[in-house]
Amino acid sequence: MQMVTYQRLYNILRDKIWNKNYAPGFKLPTERELCSEYGVSRITVRHALMLLEGQGMIERMQGRGTFVKAVKPKKIAIMDYAYSSSMKLELPGTLRKLISHDVIVPPSEIASSLNLLQNEECNYIERLDVNAGENLAFDQVYIPMELSRSLKEDMLIRIDFLTVWEKEESIKFSSVRETVEAIAADDLIARRLNVAYGSPVLMATEVMFDKDERPVGIFISKYRYDRFKMVSTYFRGNQ
């Protein structure tokens, strides 16, 4: 998926701010200087700066220039593992893009988790979640063929996909087995999330079960560690 020029410039400037190459209080080069340094148009520079300003990373001061602010963008809290509702609350403008939708013979561990026969095919889906030009998360989804009648692009790109899919396929979700771990970004993750190879990434693997305890889908999501945190609430019974 090709990034437009202003997104590339935004990523460069953002990383310089996060890595303290541009420390808090640092005065950014002028628009003209940025145009010259990166070989881009003034419109491209202004668009990239608007994204940085919208995320609270820089501040433009009339007659003085543009300065790096001390506050980093806050991390998005995924509350009680409910990604879609958390994103609607924290970043309602997030867009989901469909990267691929294919029918494949899945890896053996996926086939085993879905109770598929040897060489049995399933749907394989990749999606990318983007906000303000920033790639935040992407997932890899495996769904059995018998539960794929309703899988159209307009549904796959919905943030509330699970709710719609459950209704369309008459599935009754009963439980989810989720594993969350920290991993290092491989080549694919680095490309999808625009991070450096080897950067830490949060990975959540969810196996969805229906009311008959049948596995109906596997969702493997990768999140930028610098943009997300997991928050859960537990209630203790009477002692």
PDB file of C-alpha atoms in Angstrom:
ATOM      1  CA  MET A   1       0.000   0.000   0.000  1.00  0.00           C
ATOM      2  CA  GLN A   2       1.639   3.220  -1.199  1.00  0.00           C
ATOM      3  CA  MET A   3       1.986   6.050   1.304  1.00  0.00           C
ATOM      4  CA  VAL A   4       1.348   9.531  -0.010  1.00  0.00           C
ATOM      5  CA  THR A   5       4.181  12.066   0.299  1.00  0.00           C
ATOM      6  CA  TYR A   6       2.790  14.017   3.262  1.00  0.00           C
ATOM      7  CA  GLN A   7       2.420  10.781   5.253  1.00  0.00           C
ATOM      8  CA  ARG A   8       6.077   9.931   4.692  1.00  0.00           C
ATOM      9  CA  LEU A   9       7.146  13.411   5.802  1.00  0.00           C
ATOM     10  CA  TYR A  10       4.813  13.209   8.801  1.00  0.00           C
ATOM     11  CA  ASN A  11       6.381   9.872   9.817  1.00  0.00           C
ATOM     12  CA  ILE A  12       9.905  11.301   9.531  1.00  0.00           C
ATOM     13  CA  LEU A  13       9.139  14.384  11.641  1.00  0.00           C
ATOM     14  CA  ARG A  14       7.083  12.400  14.168  1.00  0.00           C
ATOM     15  CA  ASP A  15       9.906   9.908  14.697  1.00  0.00           C
ATOM     16  CA  LYS A  16      12.406  12.732  15.201  1.00  0.00           C
ATOM     17  CA  ILE A  17      10.148  14.162  17.906  1.00  0.00           C
ATOM     18  CA  TRP A  18       9.595  10.809  19.624  1.00  0.00           C
ATOM     19  CA  ASN A  19      13.299   9.920  19.448  1.00  0.00           C
ATOM     20  CA  LYS A  20      14.215  13.336  20.913  1.00  0.00           C
ATOM     21  CA  ASN A  21      16.155  14.390  17.819  1.00  0.00           C
ATOM     22  CA  TYR A  22      13.696  17.258  18.022  1.00  0.00           C
ATOM     23  CA  ALA A  23      13.491  17.829  21.781  1.00  0.00           C
ATOM     24  CA  PRO A  24      10.661  19.701  23.541  1.00  0.00           C
ATOM     25  CA  GLY A  25      11.027  23.404  22.800  1.00  0.00           C
ATOM     26  CA  PHE A  26      13.024  22.775  19.625  1.00  0.00           C
ATOM     27  CA  LYS A  27      12.165  25.155  16.798  1.00  0.00           C
ATOM     28  CA  LEU A  28      11.381  23.230  13.627  1.00  0.00           C
ATOM     29  CA  PRO A  29      12.924  24.289  10.324  1.00  0.00           C
ATOM     30  CA  THR A  30      10.786  26.715   8.353  1.00  0.00           C
ATOM     31  CA  GLU A  31       8.392  25.469   5.692  1.00  0.00           C
ATOM     32  CA  ARG A  32      10.848  26.619   3.027  1.00  0.00           C
ATOM     33  CA  GLU A  33      13.711  24.750   4.726  1.00  0.00           C
ATOM     34  CA  LEU A  34      11.650  21.566   5.029  1.00  0.00           C
ATOM     35  CA  CYS A  35      10.709  21.804   1.353  1.00  0.00           C
ATOM     36  CA  SER A  36      14.374  22.072   0.429  1.00  0.00           C
ATOM     37  CA  GLU A  37      15.591  19.356   2.817  1.00  0.00           C
ATOM     38  CA  TYR A  38      13.044  16.718   1.777  1.00  0.00           C
ATOM     39  CA  GLY A  39      12.383  17.767  -1.807  1.00  0.00           C
ATOM     40  CA  VAL A  40       8.641  18.252  -1.336  1.00  0.00           C
ATOM     41  CA  SER A  41       6.103  20.994  -2.011  1.00  0.00           C
ATOM     42  CA  ARG A  42       4.939  23.557   0.528  1.00  0.00           C
ATOM     43  CA  ILE A  43       1.441  22.016   0.464  1.00  0.00           C
ATOM     44  CA  THR A  44       2.967  18.672   1.476  1.00  0.00           C
ATOM     45  CA  VAL A  45       4.880  20.304   4.338  1.00  0.00           C
ATOM     46  CA  ARG A  46       1.794  22.134   5.586  1.00  0.00           C
ATOM     47  CA  HIS A  47      -0.309  18.961   5.498  1.00  0.00           C
ATOM     48  CA  ALA A  48       2.310  17.035   7.494  1.00  0.00           C
ATOM     49  CA  LEU A  49       2.573  19.857  10.046  1.00  0.00           C
ATOM     50  CA  MET A  50      -1.216  19.955  10.398  1.00  0.00           C
ATOM     51  CA  LEU A  51      -1.188  16.256  11.338  1.00  0.00           C
ATOM     52  CA  LEU A  52       1.545  16.811  13.930  1.00  0.00           C
ATOM     53  CA  GLU A  53      -0.289  19.819  15.358  1.00  0.00           C
ATOM     54  CA  GLY A  54      -3.566  17.886  15.494  1.00  0.00           C
ATOM     55  CA  GLN A  55      -1.871  15.211  17.594  1.00  0.00           C
ATOM     56  CA  GLY A  56      -0.478  17.763  20.011  1.00  0.00           C
ATOM     57  CA  MET A  57       3.180  17.244  19.095  1.00  0.00           C
ATOM     58  CA  ILE A  58       3.946  20.737  17.806  1.00  0.00           C
ATOM     59  CA  GLU A  59       2.710  24.271  18.372  1.00  0.00           C
ATOM     60  CA  ARG A  60       2.720  27.108  15.858  1.00  0.00           C
ATOM     61  CA  MET A  61       3.423  30.561  17.316  1.00  0.00           C
ATOM     62  CA  GLN A  62       2.533  33.620  15.259  1.00  0.00           C
ATOM     63  CA  GLY A  63       5.666  35.432  14.153  1.00  0.00           C
ATOM     64  CA  ARG A  64       7.990  33.042  16.003  1.00  0.00           C
ATOM     65  CA  GLY A  65       7.785  29.709  14.214  1.00  0.00           C
ATOM     66  CA  THR A  66       6.798  26.117  14.987  1.00  0.00           C
ATOM     67  CA  PHE A  67       7.992  24.424  18.174  1.00  0.00           C
ATOM     68  CA  VAL A  68       7.956  20.890  19.573  1.00  0.00           C
ATOM     69  CA  LYS A  69       5.600  20.526  22.518  1.00  0.00           C
ATOM     70  CA  ALA A  70       6.611  18.650  25.651  1.00  0.00           C
ATOM     71  CA  VAL A  71       3.621  16.313  25.675  1.00  0.00           C
ATOM     72  CA  LYS A  72       3.658  13.124  23.628  1.00  0.00           C
ATOM     73  CA  PRO A  73       0.369  11.934  22.158  1.00  0.00           C
ATOM     74  CA  LYS A  74      -1.433   9.873  24.752  1.00  0.00           C
ATOM     75  CA  LYS A  75      -1.651   6.136  24.421  1.00  0.00           C
ATOM     76  CA  ILE A  76      -4.977   4.704  23.343  1.00  0.00           C
ATOM     77  CA  ALA A  77      -6.499   2.622  26.125  1.00  0.00           C
ATOM     78  CA  ILE A  78      -8.040  -0.654  25.007  1.00  0.00           C
ATOM     79  CA  MET A  79     -10.510  -1.169  27.834  1.00  0.00           C
ATOM     80  CA  ASP A  80     -11.146  -4.761  28.924  1.00  0.00           C
ATOM     81  CA  TYR A  81      -9.873  -6.017  25.546  1.00  0.00           C
ATOM     82  CA  ALA A  82     -12.803  -4.324  23.741  1.00  0.00           C
ATOM     83  CA  TYR A  83     -10.950  -2.813  20.773  1.00  0.00           C
ATOM     84  CA  SER A  84     -13.858  -1.550  18.661  1.00  0.00           C
ATOM     85  CA  SER A  85     -15.669   0.276  21.471  1.00  0.00           C
ATOM     86  CA  SER A  86     -12.385   1.689  22.783  1.00  0.00           C
ATOM     87  CA  MET A  87     -11.473   3.051  19.348  1.00  0.00           C
ATOM     88  CA  LYS A  88     -14.916   4.617  18.906  1.00  0.00           C
ATOM     89  CA  LEU A  89     -14.421   6.381  22.226  1.00  0.00           C
ATOM     90  CA  GLU A  90     -10.761   7.398  21.868  1.00  0.00           C
ATOM     91  CA  LEU A  91     -10.282   7.823  18.096  1.00  0.00           C
ATOM     92  CA  PRO A  92     -13.673   7.931  16.363  1.00  0.00           C
ATOM     93  CA  GLY A  93     -12.131   8.992  13.045  1.00  0.00           C
ATOM     94  CA  THR A  94     -10.124   5.793  12.629  1.00  0.00           C
ATOM     95  CA  LEU A  95     -10.442   4.155   9.212  1.00  0.00           C
ATOM     96  CA  ARG A  96      -9.992   0.452   8.502  1.00  0.00           C
ATOM     97  CA  LYS A  97      -8.503  -0.528   5.152  1.00  0.00           C
ATOM     98  CA  LEU A  98      -8.695  -3.966   3.566  1.00  0.00           C
ATOM     99  CA  ILE A  99      -5.233  -5.097   2.465  1.00  0.00           C
ATOM    100  CA  SER A 100      -6.109  -8.596   1.273  1.00  0.00           C
ATOM    101  CA  HIS A 101      -8.867 -11.224   1.339  1.00  0.00           C
ATOM    102  CA  ASP A 102      -7.909 -14.670   0.065  1.00  0.00           C
ATOM    103  CA  VAL A 103      -8.811 -18.325   0.442  1.00  0.00           C
ATOM    104  CA  ILE A 104      -5.816 -20.323   1.693  1.00  0.00           C
ATOM    105  CA  VAL A 105      -4.753 -23.508   3.415  1.00  0.00           C
ATOM    106  CA  PRO A 106      -3.749 -22.028   6.782  1.00  0.00           C
ATOM    107  CA  PRO A 107      -0.637 -22.859   8.813  1.00  0.00           C
ATOM    108  CA  SER A 108      -0.986 -26.082  10.789  1.00  0.00           C
ATOM    109  CA  GLU A 109      -1.360 -24.367  14.179  1.00  0.00           C
ATOM    110  CA  ILE A 110      -4.194 -22.199  12.833  1.00  0.00           C
ATOM    111  CA  ALA A 111      -5.912 -25.212  11.253  1.00  0.00           C
ATOM    112  CA  SER A 112      -5.662 -27.098  14.537  1.00  0.00           C
ATOM    113  CA  SER A 113      -7.112 -24.189  16.535  1.00  0.00           C
ATOM    114  CA  LEU A 114     -10.056 -23.946  14.096  1.00  0.00           C
ATOM    115  CA  ASN A 115     -10.606 -27.740  14.031  1.00  0.00           C
ATOM    116  CA  LEU A 116     -10.016 -27.809  10.267  1.00  0.00           C
ATOM    117  CA  LEU A 117      -9.179 -30.979   8.357  1.00  0.00           C
ATOM    118  CA  GLN A 118      -5.787 -31.445   6.731  1.00  0.00           C
ATOM    119  CA  ASN A 119      -5.519 -29.173   3.656  1.00  0.00           C
ATOM    120  CA  GLU A 120      -8.961 -27.667   4.381  1.00  0.00           C
ATOM    121  CA  GLU A 121      -9.182 -24.067   3.213  1.00  0.00           C
ATOM    122  CA  CYS A 122     -10.319 -20.987   5.107  1.00  0.00           C
ATOM    123  CA  ASN A 123     -10.607 -17.237   4.569  1.00  0.00           C
ATOM    124  CA  TYR A 124      -7.493 -15.175   5.238  1.00  0.00           C
ATOM    125  CA  ILE A 125      -7.919 -11.422   5.714  1.00  0.00           C
ATOM    126  CA  GLU A 126      -5.472  -8.601   6.427  1.00  0.00           C
ATOM    127  CA  ARG A 127      -6.690  -5.176   7.561  1.00  0.00           C
ATOM    128  CA  LEU A 128      -4.990  -1.945   8.568  1.00  0.00           C
ATOM    129  CA  ASP A 129      -6.340   0.701  10.967  1.00  0.00           C
ATOM    130  CA  VAL A 130      -5.277   4.281  10.188  1.00  0.00           C
ATOM    131  CA  ASN A 131      -5.907   7.600  11.916  1.00  0.00           C
ATOM    132  CA  ALA A 132      -4.666  11.009  10.738  1.00  0.00           C
ATOM    133  CA  GLY A 133      -2.249   9.346   8.334  1.00  0.00           C
ATOM    134  CA  GLU A 134      -0.743   7.146  11.055  1.00  0.00           C
ATOM    135  CA  ASN A 135      -0.834   3.352  10.817  1.00  0.00           C
ATOM    136  CA  LEU A 136      -1.923   2.244  14.283  1.00  0.00           C
ATOM    137  CA  ALA A 137      -2.722  -1.462  14.096  1.00  0.00           C
ATOM    138  CA  PHE A 138      -3.254  -4.289  11.666  1.00  0.00           C
ATOM    139  CA  ASP A 139      -4.749  -7.733  11.974  1.00  0.00           C
ATOM    140  CA  GLN A 140      -4.598 -11.126  10.295  1.00  0.00           C
ATOM    141  CA  VAL A 141      -7.895 -12.996  10.377  1.00  0.00           C
ATOM    142  CA  TYR A 142      -8.717 -16.661   9.728  1.00  0.00           C
ATOM    143  CA  ILE A 143     -12.390 -17.626   9.268  1.00  0.00           C
ATOM    144  CA  PRO A 144     -13.791 -21.048   8.246  1.00  0.00           C
ATOM    145  CA  MET A 145     -15.417 -21.215   4.814  1.00  0.00           C
ATOM    146  CA  GLU A 146     -18.871 -22.088   6.172  1.00  0.00           C
ATOM    147  CA  LEU A 147     -18.977 -18.779   8.058  1.00  0.00           C
ATOM    148  CA  SER A 148     -17.916 -16.578   5.157  1.00  0.00           C
ATOM    149  CA  ARG A 149     -21.089 -16.047   3.120  1.00  0.00           C
ATOM    150  CA  SER A 150     -21.423 -12.451   4.289  1.00  0.00           C
ATOM    151  CA  LEU A 151     -17.749 -11.460   4.025  1.00  0.00           C
ATOM    152  CA  LYS A 152     -17.853  -8.460   1.712  1.00  0.00           C
ATOM    153  CA  GLU A 153     -15.402  -5.557   1.706  1.00  0.00           C
ATOM    154  CA  ASP A 154     -17.891  -3.039   3.123  1.00  0.00           C
ATOM    155  CA  MET A 155     -18.311  -5.265   6.174  1.00  0.00           C
ATOM    156  CA  LEU A 156     -14.662  -6.242   6.575  1.00  0.00           C
ATOM    157  CA  ILE A 157     -13.583  -2.593   6.855  1.00  0.00           C
ATOM    158  CA  ARG A 158     -15.959  -1.827   9.709  1.00  0.00           C
ATOM    159  CA  ILE A 159     -14.378  -1.253  13.113  1.00  0.00           C
ATOM    160  CA  ASP A 160     -17.380  -3.051  14.636  1.00  0.00           C
ATOM    161  CA  PHE A 161     -16.903  -6.016  12.273  1.00  0.00           C
ATOM    162  CA  LEU A 162     -17.503  -8.654  14.964  1.00  0.00           C
ATOM    163  CA  THR A 163     -20.942  -7.305  15.835  1.00  0.00           C
ATOM    164  CA  VAL A 164     -22.026  -7.210  12.184  1.00  0.00           C
ATOM    165  CA  TRP A 165     -20.511 -10.598  11.336  1.00  0.00           C
ATOM    166  CA  GLU A 166     -22.192 -12.242  14.320  1.00  0.00           C
ATOM    167  CA  LYS A 167     -25.568 -10.965  13.117  1.00  0.00           C
ATOM    168  CA  GLU A 168     -25.075 -11.766   9.420  1.00  0.00           C
ATOM    169  CA  GLU A 169     -23.906 -15.336  10.020  1.00  0.00           C
ATOM    170  CA  SER A 170     -26.294 -15.975  12.960  1.00  0.00           C
ATOM    171  CA  ILE A 171     -23.360 -16.756  15.225  1.00  0.00           C
ATOM    172  CA  LYS A 172     -23.734 -16.539  18.978  1.00  0.00           C
ATOM    173  CA  PHE A 173     -20.364 -15.752  20.503  1.00  0.00           C
ATOM    174  CA  SER A 174     -19.947 -17.299  23.928  1.00  0.00           C
ATOM    175  CA  SER A 175     -16.277 -16.831  24.779  1.00  0.00           C
ATOM    176  CA  VAL A 176     -12.915 -15.587  23.602  1.00  0.00           C
ATOM    177  CA  ARG A 177      -9.503 -16.991  24.436  1.00  0.00           C
ATOM    178  CA  GLU A 178      -7.027 -14.138  24.189  1.00  0.00           C
ATOM    179  CA  THR A 179      -3.264 -14.073  24.531  1.00  0.00           C
ATOM    180  CA  VAL A 180      -1.358 -10.768  24.657  1.00  0.00           C
ATOM    181  CA  GLU A 181       2.408 -10.650  24.307  1.00  0.00           C
ATOM    182  CA  ALA A 182       5.235  -8.334  23.323  1.00  0.00           C
ATOM    183  CA  ILE A 183       7.104  -9.242  20.143  1.00  0.00           C
ATOM    184  CA  ALA A 184       9.725  -7.694  17.867  1.00  0.00           C
ATOM    185  CA  ALA A 185       8.500  -6.329  14.547  1.00  0.00           C
ATOM    186  CA  ASP A 186       9.423  -8.539  11.605  1.00  0.00           C
ATOM    187  CA  ASP A 187       9.583  -7.292   8.009  1.00  0.00           C
ATOM    188  CA  LEU A 188       5.810  -7.535   7.487  1.00  0.00           C
ATOM    189  CA  ILE A 189       4.909  -5.786  10.744  1.00  0.00           C
ATOM    190  CA  ALA A 190       7.517  -3.074  10.141  1.00  0.00           C
ATOM    191  CA  ARG A 191       6.041  -2.348   6.706  1.00  0.00           C
ATOM    192  CA  ARG A 192       2.438  -2.376   7.852  1.00  0.00           C
ATOM    193  CA  LEU A 193       2.936  -0.177  10.935  1.00  0.00           C
ATOM    194  CA  ASN A 194       5.724   2.029   9.544  1.00  0.00           C
ATOM    195  CA  VAL A 195       8.059   1.136  12.409  1.00  0.00           C
ATOM    196  CA  ALA A 196      11.678   0.051  12.444  1.00  0.00           C
ATOM    197  CA  TYR A 197      12.499  -3.641  12.083  1.00  0.00           C
ATOM    198  CA  GLY A 198      12.849  -5.140  15.562  1.00  0.00           C
ATOM    199  CA  SER A 199      10.732  -2.459  17.267  1.00  0.00           C
ATOM    200  CA  PRO A 200       8.543  -3.712  20.130  1.00  0.00           C
ATOM    201  CA  VAL A 201       4.935  -4.426  19.180  1.00  0.00           C
ATOM    202  CA  LEU A 202       1.930  -5.629  21.164  1.00  0.00           C
ATOM    203  CA  MET A 203       0.362  -8.754  19.676  1.00  0.00           C
ATOM    204  CA  ALA A 204      -3.074 -10.024  20.713  1.00  0.00           C
ATOM    205  CA  THR A 205      -4.296 -13.420  19.488  1.00  0.00           C
ATOM    206  CA  GLU A 206      -8.021 -14.056  19.899  1.00  0.00           C
ATOM    207  CA  VAL A 207      -9.794 -17.346  19.268  1.00  0.00           C
ATOM    208  CA  MET A 208     -13.565 -16.804  19.101  1.00  0.00           C
ATOM    209  CA  PHE A 209     -15.988 -19.542  20.202  1.00  0.00           C
ATOM    210  CA  ASP A 210     -19.727 -19.860  19.584  1.00  0.00           C
ATOM    211  CA  LYS A 211     -22.403 -21.102  21.993  1.00  0.00           C
ATOM    212  CA  ASP A 212     -21.483 -24.711  21.157  1.00  0.00           C
ATOM    213  CA  GLU A 213     -17.830 -23.988  22.013  1.00  0.00           C
ATOM    214  CA  ARG A 214     -16.906 -24.329  18.352  1.00  0.00           C
ATOM    215  CA  PRO A 215     -13.969 -22.132  17.220  1.00  0.00           C
ATOM    216  CA  VAL A 216     -15.327 -19.733  14.595  1.00  0.00           C
ATOM    217  CA  GLY A 217     -12.439 -17.369  13.937  1.00  0.00           C
ATOM    218  CA  ILE A 218      -8.908 -16.363  14.845  1.00  0.00           C
ATOM    219  CA  PHE A 219      -7.875 -12.705  14.981  1.00  0.00           C
ATOM    220  CA  ILE A 220      -4.176 -11.873  15.346  1.00  0.00           C
ATOM    221  CA  SER A 221      -3.739  -8.133  15.930  1.00  0.00           C
ATOM    222  CA  LYS A 222      -0.523  -6.122  16.089  1.00  0.00           C
ATOM    223  CA  TYR A 223      -0.511  -2.755  17.854  1.00  0.00           C
ATOM    224  CA  ARG A 224       2.119  -0.021  17.996  1.00  0.00           C
ATOM    225  CA  TYR A 225       3.529  -0.211  21.519  1.00  0.00           C
ATOM    226  CA  ASP A 226       3.925   3.567  21.635  1.00  0.00           C
ATOM    227  CA  ARG A 227       0.261   4.213  20.834  1.00  0.00           C
ATOM    228  CA  PHE A 228      -1.664   1.577  22.801  1.00  0.00           C
ATOM    229  CA  LYS A 229      -2.064   0.227  26.300  1.00  0.00           C
ATOM    230  CA  MET A 230      -4.279  -2.546  27.672  1.00  0.00           C
ATOM    231  CA  VAL A 231      -6.501  -1.599  30.618  1.00  0.00           C
ATOM    232  CA  SER A 232      -8.642  -4.138  32.489  1.00  0.00           C
ATOM    233  CA  THR A 233     -10.934  -3.926  35.510  1.00  0.00           C
ATOM    234  CA  TYR A 234     -11.342  -6.848  37.895  1.00  0.00           C
ATOM    235  CA  PHE A 235     -13.921  -7.221  40.662  1.00  0.00           C
ATOM    236  CA  ARG A 236     -13.126  -9.259  43.738  1.00  0.00           C
ATOM    237  CA  GLY A 237     -15.813 -11.149  45.565  1.00  0.00           C
ATOM    238  CA  ASN A 238     -16.459 -11.008  49.285  1.00  0.00           C
ATOM    239  CA  GLN A 239     -13.574 -12.382  51.324  1.00  0.00           C
TER     240      GLN A 239
END
